[in-house]
Short mmCIF file of C-alpha atoms in Angstrom, two decimals:
data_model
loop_
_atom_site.label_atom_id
_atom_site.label_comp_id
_atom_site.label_asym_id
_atom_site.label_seq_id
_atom_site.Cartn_x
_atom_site.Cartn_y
_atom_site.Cartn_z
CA UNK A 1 0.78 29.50 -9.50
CA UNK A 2 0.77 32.63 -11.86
CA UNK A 3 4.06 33.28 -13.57
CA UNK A 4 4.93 35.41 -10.54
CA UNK A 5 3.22 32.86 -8.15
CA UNK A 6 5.49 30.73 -9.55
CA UNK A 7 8.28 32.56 -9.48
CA UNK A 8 7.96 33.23 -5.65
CA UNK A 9 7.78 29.44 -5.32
CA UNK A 10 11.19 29.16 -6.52
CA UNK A 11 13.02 26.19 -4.66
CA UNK A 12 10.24 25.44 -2.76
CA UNK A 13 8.41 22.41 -2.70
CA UNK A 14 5.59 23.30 -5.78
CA UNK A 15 7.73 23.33 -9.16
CA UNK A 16 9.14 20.14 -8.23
CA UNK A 17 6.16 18.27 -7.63
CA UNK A 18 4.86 19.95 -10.84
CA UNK A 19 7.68 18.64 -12.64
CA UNK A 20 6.92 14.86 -10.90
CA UNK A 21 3.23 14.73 -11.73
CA UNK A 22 3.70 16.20 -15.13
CA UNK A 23 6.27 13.55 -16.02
CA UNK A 24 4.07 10.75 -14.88
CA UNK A 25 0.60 11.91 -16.13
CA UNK A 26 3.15 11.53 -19.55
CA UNK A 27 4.34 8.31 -18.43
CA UNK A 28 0.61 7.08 -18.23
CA UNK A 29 0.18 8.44 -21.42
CA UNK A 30 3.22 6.35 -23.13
CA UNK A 31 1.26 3.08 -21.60
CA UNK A 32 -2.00 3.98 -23.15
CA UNK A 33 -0.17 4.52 -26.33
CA UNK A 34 2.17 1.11 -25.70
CA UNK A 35 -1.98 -0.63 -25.13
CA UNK A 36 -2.72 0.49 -28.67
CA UNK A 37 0.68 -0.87 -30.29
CA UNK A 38 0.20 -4.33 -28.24
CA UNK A 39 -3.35 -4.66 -29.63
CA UNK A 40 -2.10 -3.96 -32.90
CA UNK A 41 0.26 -6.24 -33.13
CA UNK A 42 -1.39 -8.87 -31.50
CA UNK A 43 -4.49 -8.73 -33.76
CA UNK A 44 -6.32 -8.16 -30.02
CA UNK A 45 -9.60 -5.77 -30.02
CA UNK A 46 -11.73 -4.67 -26.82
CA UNK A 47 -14.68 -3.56 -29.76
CA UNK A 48 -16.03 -5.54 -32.77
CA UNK A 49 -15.98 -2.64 -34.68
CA UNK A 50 -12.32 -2.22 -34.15
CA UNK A 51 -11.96 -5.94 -35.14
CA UNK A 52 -14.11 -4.83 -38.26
CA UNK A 53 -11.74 -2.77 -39.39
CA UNK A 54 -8.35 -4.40 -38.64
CA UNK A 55 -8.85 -7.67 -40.33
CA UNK A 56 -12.61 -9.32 -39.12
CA UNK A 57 -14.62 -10.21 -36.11
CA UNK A 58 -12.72 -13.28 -34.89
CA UNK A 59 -9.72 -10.46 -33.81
CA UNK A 60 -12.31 -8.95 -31.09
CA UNK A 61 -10.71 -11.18 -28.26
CA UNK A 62 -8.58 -10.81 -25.16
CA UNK A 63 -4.50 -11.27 -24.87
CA UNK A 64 -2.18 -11.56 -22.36
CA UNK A 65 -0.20 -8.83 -23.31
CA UNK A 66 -3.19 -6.32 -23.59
CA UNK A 67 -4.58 -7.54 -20.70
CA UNK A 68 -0.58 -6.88 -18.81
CA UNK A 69 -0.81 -3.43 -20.17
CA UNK A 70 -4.46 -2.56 -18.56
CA UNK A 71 -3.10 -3.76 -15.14
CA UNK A 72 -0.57 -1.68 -15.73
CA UNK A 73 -2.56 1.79 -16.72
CA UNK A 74 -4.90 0.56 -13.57
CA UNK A 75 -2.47 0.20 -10.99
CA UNK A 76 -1.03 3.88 -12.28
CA UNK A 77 -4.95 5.40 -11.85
CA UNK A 78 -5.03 3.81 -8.39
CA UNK A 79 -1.89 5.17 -7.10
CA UNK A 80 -0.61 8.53 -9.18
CA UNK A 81 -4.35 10.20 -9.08
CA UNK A 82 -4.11 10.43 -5.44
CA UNK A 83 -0.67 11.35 -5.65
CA UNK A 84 -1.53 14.25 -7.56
CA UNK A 85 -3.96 15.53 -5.32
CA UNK A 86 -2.09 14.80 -2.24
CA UNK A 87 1.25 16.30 -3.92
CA UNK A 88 -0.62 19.65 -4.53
CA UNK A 89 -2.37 20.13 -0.93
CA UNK A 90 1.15 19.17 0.57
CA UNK A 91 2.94 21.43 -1.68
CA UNK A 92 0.61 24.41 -0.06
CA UNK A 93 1.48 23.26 3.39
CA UNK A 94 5.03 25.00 3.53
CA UNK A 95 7.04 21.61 3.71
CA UNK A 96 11.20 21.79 4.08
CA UNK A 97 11.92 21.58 0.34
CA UNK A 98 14.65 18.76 1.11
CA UNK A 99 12.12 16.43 2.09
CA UNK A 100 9.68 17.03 0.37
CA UNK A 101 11.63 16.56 -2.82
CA UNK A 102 12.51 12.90 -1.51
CA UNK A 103 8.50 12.12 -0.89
CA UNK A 104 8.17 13.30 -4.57
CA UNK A 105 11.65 11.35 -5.67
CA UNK A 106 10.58 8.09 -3.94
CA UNK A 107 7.24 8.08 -5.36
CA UNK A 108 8.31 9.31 -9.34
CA UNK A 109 11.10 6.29 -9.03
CA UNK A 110 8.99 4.02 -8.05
CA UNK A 111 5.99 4.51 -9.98
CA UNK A 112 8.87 4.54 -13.25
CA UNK A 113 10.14 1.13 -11.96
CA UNK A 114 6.74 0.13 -11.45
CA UNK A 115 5.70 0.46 -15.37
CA UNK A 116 8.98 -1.06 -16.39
CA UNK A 117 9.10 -4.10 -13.91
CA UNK A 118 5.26 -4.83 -15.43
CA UNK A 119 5.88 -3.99 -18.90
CA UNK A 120 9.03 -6.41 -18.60
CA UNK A 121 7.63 -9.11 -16.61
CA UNK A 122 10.75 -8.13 -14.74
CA UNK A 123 10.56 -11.61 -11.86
CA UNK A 124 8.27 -10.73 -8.21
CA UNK A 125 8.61 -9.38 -6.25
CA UNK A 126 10.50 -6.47 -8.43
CA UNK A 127 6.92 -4.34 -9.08
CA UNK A 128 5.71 -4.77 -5.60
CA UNK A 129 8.43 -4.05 -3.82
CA UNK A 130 8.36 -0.81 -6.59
CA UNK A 131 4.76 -0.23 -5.74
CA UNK A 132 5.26 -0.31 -2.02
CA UNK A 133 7.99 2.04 -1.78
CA UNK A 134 5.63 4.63 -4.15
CA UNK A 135 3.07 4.39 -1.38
CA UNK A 136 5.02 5.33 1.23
CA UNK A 137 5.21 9.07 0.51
CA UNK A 138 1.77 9.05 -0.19
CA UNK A 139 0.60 7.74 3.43
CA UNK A 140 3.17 10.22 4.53
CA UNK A 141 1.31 12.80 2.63
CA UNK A 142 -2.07 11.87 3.62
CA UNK A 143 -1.00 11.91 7.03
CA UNK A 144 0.42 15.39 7.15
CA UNK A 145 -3.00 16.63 5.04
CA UNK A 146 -4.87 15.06 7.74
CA UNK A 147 -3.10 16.73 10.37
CA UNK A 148 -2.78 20.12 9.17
CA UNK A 149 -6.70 19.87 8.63
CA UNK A 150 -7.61 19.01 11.94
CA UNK A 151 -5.77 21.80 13.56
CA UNK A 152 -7.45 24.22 11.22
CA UNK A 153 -11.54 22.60 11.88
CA UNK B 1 -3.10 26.54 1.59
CA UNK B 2 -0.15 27.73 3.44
CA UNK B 3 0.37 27.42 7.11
CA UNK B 4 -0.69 30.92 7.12
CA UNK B 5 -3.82 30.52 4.16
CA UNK B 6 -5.28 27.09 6.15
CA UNK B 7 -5.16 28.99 9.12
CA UNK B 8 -7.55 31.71 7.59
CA UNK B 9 -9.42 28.84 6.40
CA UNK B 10 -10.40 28.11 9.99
CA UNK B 11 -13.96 27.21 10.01
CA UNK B 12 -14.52 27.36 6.60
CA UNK B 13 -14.88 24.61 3.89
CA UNK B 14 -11.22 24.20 3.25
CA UNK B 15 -10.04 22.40 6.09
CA UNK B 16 -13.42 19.55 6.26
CA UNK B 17 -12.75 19.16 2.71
CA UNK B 18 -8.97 18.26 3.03
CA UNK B 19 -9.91 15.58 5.68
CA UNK B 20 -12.76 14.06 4.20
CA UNK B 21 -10.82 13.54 1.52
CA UNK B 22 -7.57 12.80 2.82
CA UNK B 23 -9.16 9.83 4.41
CA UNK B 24 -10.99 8.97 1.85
CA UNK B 25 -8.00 8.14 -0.29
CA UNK B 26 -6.08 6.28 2.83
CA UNK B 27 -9.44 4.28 2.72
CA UNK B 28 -8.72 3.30 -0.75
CA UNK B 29 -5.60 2.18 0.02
CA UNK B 30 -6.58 0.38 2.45
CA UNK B 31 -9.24 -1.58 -0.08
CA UNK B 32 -5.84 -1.93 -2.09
CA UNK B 33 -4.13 -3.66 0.77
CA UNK B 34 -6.78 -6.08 1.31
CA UNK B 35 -7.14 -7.08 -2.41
CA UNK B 36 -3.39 -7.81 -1.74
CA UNK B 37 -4.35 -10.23 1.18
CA UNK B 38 -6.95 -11.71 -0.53
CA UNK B 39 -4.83 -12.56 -3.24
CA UNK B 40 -2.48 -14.13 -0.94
CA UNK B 41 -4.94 -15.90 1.43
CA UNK B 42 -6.80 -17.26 -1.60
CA UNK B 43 -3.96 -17.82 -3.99
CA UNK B 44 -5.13 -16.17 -7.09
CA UNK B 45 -2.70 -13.96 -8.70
CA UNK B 46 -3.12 -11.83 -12.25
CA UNK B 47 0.58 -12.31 -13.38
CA UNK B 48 2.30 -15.49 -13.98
CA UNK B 49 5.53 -14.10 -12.44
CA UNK B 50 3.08 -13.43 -8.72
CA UNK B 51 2.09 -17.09 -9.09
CA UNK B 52 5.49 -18.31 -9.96
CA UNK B 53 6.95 -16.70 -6.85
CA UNK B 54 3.96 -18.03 -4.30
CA UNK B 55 3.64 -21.78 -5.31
CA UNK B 56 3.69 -22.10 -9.17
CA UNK B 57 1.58 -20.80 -12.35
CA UNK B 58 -1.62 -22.78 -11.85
CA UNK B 59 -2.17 -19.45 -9.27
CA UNK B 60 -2.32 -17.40 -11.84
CA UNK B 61 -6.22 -17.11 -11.72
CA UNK B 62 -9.25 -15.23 -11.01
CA UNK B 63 -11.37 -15.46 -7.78
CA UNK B 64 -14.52 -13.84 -6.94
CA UNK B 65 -13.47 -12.30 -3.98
CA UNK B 66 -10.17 -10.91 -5.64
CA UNK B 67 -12.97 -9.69 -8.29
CA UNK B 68 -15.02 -8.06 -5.87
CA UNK B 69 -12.02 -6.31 -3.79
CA UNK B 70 -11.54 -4.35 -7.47
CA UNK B 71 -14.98 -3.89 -8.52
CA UNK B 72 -14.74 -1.81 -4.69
CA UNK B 73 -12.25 -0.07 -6.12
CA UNK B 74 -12.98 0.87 -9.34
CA UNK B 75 -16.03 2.43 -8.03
CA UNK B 76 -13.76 4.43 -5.67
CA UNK B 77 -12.10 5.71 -8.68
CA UNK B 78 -15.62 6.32 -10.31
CA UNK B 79 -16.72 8.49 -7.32
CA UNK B 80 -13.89 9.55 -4.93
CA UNK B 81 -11.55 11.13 -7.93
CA UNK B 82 -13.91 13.31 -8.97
CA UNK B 83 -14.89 14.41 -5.47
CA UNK B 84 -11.13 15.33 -4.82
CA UNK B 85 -12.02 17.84 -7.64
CA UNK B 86 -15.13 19.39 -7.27
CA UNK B 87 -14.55 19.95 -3.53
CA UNK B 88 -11.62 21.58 -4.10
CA UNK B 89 -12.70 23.85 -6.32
CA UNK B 90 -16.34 24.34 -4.15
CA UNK B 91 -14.31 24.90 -1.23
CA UNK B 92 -12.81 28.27 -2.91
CA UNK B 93 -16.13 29.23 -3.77
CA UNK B 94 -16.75 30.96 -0.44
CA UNK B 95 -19.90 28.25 0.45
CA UNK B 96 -21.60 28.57 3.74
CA UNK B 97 -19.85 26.30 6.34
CA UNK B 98 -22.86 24.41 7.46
CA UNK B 99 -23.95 23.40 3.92
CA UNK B 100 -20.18 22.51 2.78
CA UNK B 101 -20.00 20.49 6.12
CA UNK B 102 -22.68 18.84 4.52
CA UNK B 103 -21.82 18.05 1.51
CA UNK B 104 -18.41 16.82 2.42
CA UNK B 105 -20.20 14.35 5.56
CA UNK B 106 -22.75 12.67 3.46
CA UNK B 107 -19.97 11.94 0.44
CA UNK B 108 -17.62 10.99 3.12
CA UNK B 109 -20.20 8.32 5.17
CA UNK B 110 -21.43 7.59 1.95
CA UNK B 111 -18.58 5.87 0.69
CA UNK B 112 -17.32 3.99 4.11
CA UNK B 113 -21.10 2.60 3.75
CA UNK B 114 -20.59 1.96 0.43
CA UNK B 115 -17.08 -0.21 0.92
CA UNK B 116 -18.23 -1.83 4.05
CA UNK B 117 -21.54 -3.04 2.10
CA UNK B 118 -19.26 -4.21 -1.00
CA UNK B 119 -16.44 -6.24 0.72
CA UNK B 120 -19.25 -7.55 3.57
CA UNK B 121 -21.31 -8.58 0.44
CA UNK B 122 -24.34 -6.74 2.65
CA UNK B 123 -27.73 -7.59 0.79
CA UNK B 124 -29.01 -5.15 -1.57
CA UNK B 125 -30.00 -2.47 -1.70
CA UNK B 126 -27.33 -1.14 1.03
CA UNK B 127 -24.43 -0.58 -1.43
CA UNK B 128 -26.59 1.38 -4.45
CA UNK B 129 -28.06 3.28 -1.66
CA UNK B 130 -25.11 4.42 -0.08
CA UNK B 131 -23.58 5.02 -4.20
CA UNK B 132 -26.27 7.11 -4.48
CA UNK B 133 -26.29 9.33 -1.91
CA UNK B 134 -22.86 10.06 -1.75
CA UNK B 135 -23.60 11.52 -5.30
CA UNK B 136 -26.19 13.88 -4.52
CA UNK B 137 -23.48 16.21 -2.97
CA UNK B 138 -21.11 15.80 -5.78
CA UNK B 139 -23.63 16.78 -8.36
CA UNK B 140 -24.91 19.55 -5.75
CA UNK B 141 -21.22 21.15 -6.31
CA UNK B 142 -20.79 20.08 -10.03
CA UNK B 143 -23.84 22.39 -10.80
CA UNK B 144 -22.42 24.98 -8.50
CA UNK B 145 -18.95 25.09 -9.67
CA UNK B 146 -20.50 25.39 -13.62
CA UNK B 147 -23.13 28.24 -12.08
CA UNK B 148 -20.48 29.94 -10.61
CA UNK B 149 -17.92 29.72 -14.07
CA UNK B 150 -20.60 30.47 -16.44
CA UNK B 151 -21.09 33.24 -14.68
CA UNK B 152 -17.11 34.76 -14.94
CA UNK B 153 -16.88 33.49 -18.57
CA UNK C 1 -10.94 30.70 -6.41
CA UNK C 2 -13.10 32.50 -4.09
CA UNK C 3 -15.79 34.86 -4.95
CA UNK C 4 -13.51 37.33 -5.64
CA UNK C 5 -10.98 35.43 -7.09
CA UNK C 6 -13.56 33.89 -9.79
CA UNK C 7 -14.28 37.63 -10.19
CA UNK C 8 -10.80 38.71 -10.89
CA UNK C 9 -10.03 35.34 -12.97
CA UNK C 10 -13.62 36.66 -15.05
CA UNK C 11 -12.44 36.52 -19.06
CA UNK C 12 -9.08 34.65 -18.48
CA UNK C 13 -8.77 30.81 -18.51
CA UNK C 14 -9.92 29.79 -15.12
CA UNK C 15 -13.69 29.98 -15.70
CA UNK C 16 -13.46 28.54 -19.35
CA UNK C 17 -11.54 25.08 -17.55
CA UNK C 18 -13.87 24.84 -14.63
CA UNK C 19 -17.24 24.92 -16.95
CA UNK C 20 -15.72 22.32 -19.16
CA UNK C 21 -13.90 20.16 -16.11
CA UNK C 22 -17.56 20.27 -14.18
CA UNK C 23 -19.43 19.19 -17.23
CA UNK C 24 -17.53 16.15 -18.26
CA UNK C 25 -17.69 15.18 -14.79
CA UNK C 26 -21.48 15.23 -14.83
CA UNK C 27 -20.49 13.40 -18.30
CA UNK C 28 -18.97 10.50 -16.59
CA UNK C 29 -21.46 10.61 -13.85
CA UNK C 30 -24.14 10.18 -16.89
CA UNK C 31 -22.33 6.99 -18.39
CA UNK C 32 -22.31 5.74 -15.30
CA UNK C 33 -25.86 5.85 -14.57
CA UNK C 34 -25.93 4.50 -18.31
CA UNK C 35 -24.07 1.36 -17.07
CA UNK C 36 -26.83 0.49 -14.25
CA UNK C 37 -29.81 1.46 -16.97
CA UNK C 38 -28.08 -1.27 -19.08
CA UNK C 39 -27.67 -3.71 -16.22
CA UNK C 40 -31.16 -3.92 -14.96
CA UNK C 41 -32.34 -3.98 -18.70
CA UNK C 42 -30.15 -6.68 -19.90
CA UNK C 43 -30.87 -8.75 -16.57
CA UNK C 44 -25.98 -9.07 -16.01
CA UNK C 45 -25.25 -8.11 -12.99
CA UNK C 46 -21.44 -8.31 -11.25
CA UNK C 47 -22.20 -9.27 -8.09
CA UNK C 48 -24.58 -12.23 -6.57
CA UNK C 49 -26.64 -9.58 -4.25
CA UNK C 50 -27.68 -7.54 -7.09
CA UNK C 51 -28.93 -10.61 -8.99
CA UNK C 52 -30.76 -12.08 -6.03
CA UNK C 53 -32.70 -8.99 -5.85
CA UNK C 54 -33.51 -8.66 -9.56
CA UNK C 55 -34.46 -12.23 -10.37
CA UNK C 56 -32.00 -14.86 -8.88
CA UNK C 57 -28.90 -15.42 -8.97
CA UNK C 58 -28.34 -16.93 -13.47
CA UNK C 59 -28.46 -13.05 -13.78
CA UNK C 60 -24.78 -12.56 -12.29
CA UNK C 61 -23.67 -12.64 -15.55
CA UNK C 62 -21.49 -10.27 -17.92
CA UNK C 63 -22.85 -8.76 -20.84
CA UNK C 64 -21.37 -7.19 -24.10
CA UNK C 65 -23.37 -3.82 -23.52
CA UNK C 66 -22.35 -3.54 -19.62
CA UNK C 67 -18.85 -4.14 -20.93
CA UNK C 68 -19.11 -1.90 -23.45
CA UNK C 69 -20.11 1.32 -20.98
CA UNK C 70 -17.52 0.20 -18.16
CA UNK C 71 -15.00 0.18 -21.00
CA UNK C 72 -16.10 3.57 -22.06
CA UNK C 73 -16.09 4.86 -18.22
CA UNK C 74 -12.24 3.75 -17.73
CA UNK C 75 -11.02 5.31 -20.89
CA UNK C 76 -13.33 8.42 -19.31
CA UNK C 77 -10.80 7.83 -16.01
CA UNK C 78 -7.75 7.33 -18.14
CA UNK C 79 -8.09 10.60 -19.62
CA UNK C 80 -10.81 13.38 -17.99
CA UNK C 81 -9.03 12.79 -14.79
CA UNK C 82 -5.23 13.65 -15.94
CA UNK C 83 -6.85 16.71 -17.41
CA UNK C 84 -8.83 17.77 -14.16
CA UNK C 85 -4.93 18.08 -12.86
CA UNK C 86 -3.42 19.46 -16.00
CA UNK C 87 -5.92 22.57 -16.82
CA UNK C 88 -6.17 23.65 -13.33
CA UNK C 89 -2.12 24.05 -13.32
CA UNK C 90 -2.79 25.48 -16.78
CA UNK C 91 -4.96 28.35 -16.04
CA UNK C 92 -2.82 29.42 -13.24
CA UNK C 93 0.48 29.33 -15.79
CA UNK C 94 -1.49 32.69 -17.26
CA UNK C 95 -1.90 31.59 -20.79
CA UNK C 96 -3.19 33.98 -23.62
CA UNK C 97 -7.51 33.55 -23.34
CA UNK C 98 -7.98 32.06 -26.28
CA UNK C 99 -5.25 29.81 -26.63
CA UNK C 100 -6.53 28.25 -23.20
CA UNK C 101 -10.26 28.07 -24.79
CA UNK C 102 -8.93 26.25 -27.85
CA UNK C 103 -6.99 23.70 -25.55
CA UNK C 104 -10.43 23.32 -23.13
CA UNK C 105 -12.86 22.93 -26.56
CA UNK C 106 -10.60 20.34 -28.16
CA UNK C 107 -10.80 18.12 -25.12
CA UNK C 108 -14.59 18.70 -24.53
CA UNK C 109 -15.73 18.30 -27.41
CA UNK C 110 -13.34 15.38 -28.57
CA UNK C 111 -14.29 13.30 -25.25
CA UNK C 112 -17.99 13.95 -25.75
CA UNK C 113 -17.99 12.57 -29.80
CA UNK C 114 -16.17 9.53 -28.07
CA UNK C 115 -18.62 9.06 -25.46
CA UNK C 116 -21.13 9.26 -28.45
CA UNK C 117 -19.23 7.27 -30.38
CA UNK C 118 -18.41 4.39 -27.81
CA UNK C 119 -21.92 3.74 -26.45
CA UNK C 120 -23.59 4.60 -30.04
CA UNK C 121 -21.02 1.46 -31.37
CA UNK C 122 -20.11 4.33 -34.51
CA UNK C 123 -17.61 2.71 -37.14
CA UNK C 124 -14.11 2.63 -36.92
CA UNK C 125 -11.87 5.02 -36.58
CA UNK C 126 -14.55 7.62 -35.22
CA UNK C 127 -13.76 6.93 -31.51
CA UNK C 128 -9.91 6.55 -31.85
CA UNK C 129 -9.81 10.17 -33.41
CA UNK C 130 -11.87 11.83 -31.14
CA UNK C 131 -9.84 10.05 -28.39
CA UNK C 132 -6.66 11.12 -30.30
CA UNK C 133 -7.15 14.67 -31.07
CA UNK C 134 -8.70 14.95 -27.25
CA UNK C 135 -5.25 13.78 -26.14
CA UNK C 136 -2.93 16.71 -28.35
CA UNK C 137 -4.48 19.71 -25.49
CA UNK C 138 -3.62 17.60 -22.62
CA UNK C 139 0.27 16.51 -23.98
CA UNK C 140 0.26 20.41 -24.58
CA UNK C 141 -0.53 21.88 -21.43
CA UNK C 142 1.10 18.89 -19.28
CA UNK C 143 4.52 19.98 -21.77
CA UNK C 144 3.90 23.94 -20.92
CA UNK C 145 3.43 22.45 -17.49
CA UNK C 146 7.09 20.85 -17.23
CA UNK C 147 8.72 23.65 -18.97
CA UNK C 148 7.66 26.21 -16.75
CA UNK C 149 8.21 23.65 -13.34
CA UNK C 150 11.83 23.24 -14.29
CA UNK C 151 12.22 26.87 -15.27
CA UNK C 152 11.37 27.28 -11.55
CA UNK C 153 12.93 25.01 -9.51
#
């Protein structure tokens, strides 16, 4: 992954998952920052002190909205952290670069659709069925990770 | 991590380390899965568009066993994400098979003890117990991996 | 990343990331062992077998304080763990020494003042800042890390 390691990696399978978990790691990002706008505008503080400074004590209190957002940076930690381990090891396994840009497609899509379907309170099953498809690659992943391993014990 | 790099990784760390952790992370998606069921079985949903879809909003609620199923995974997240790193990295670090075995066993039983104790609500101590020892490795190969970088700095 | 690898990597970014990567994980492994220090002290624990063995079951109970640490361990998760992913794709992009050591310090040291700051309940806006100027390395490198991805593919 030097600039030459890089280079000889070239339409292969690592500068496009790079390029997925790059892009996501931002999307998560944009929802932390999105968490921060919500509590702002809904007078809604996790801390007293933050409260303190934005008007008084009584805005140290839960919301909907902030609450939304929270499931929504959770559900990204439980699904695009693996992904971004699993992406790398599978990158280093020599897969056909056709397919495995379509397990990295699938899963960027879907985790994009994810965000926006919560976000939105787009109606169900719109994030699940996002959040399903995501997985998919992953288990694929795993799977492949889990079988080169055990030929190499 | 090529075809041809995990083959010379035969009997090393590389290849234990990829599996533990592989199936690690398919067991957190599997605690994900459940959390799903649960939510189904008991009815208790966290957004009112779930709820609407399976029987109305008074679903939209909390449960303690939806509560538990994410407590379980949170701690995942607190213990099996940074395990993903620092065996990565301690696998490159040229450790003696045996003692990486090791490491990557007791982390590995350590957390299937640790879920199984959590979503079988198992009397205490059995869950902390299990926590705990899966971290000894992981701070075992924290102190390693800074030994090893203060040492090229 | 073996041996030799470290050797070879010796004055360049590689070492630099992994000392600061390793040492904010034993820094989340510390506010986590914070949390459970808080819980037996304040008597609130989250689940019914913990309080059974520490007094009966009116001590499965939340608490500000515990609330306060597991709120300071997720932000730890939304942020340590992107940049576990980022700087180790960043030290293999072969950037300048001390342009990498500027991006690694920034993060360190702004996620350890909001540790400090978060447990220690400082005033308003210390934590925010830290947590914002912590973020500007990790936009960086995951920007660097897109630009040179699609310059590849």
């Amino acid at each position: 992954m030097s600039p030459s390691g890089l280079a000889q990696a070239s339409g292969q399978a690592l500068p496009a998952f790079l390029l997925c978990s790059a892009l996501l790691v931002i999307k998560m990002y944009a929802v932390a920052v999105i968490t921060g706008q919500v509590r702002l505008r809904k007078k809604a503080f996790a801390n007293p002190e933050d409260a303190q400074r934005h008007g008084g004590p009584q805005y140290c209190r839960s919301d909907p909205d902030v609450e939304r957002c929270l499931r929504a940076h959770r559900n990204d930690m439980e699904t695009i952290y693996p992904f971004l381990f699993l992406g790398l090891v599978y990158s280093f396994l020599g897969p056909r670069p056709l397919v495995a840009w379509a397990h990295f497609l699938v899963f960027f899509l879907g985790r994009v659709v994810h965000t926006v379907a919560y976000l939105g309170k787009l109606p169900a099953p719109t994030r699940s069925v996002a959040y399903t498809l995501a997985q998919l690659p992953c288990v694929s992943m795993a799977l492949q990770v889990i079988w080169e391993a055990v030929r190499h014990l």
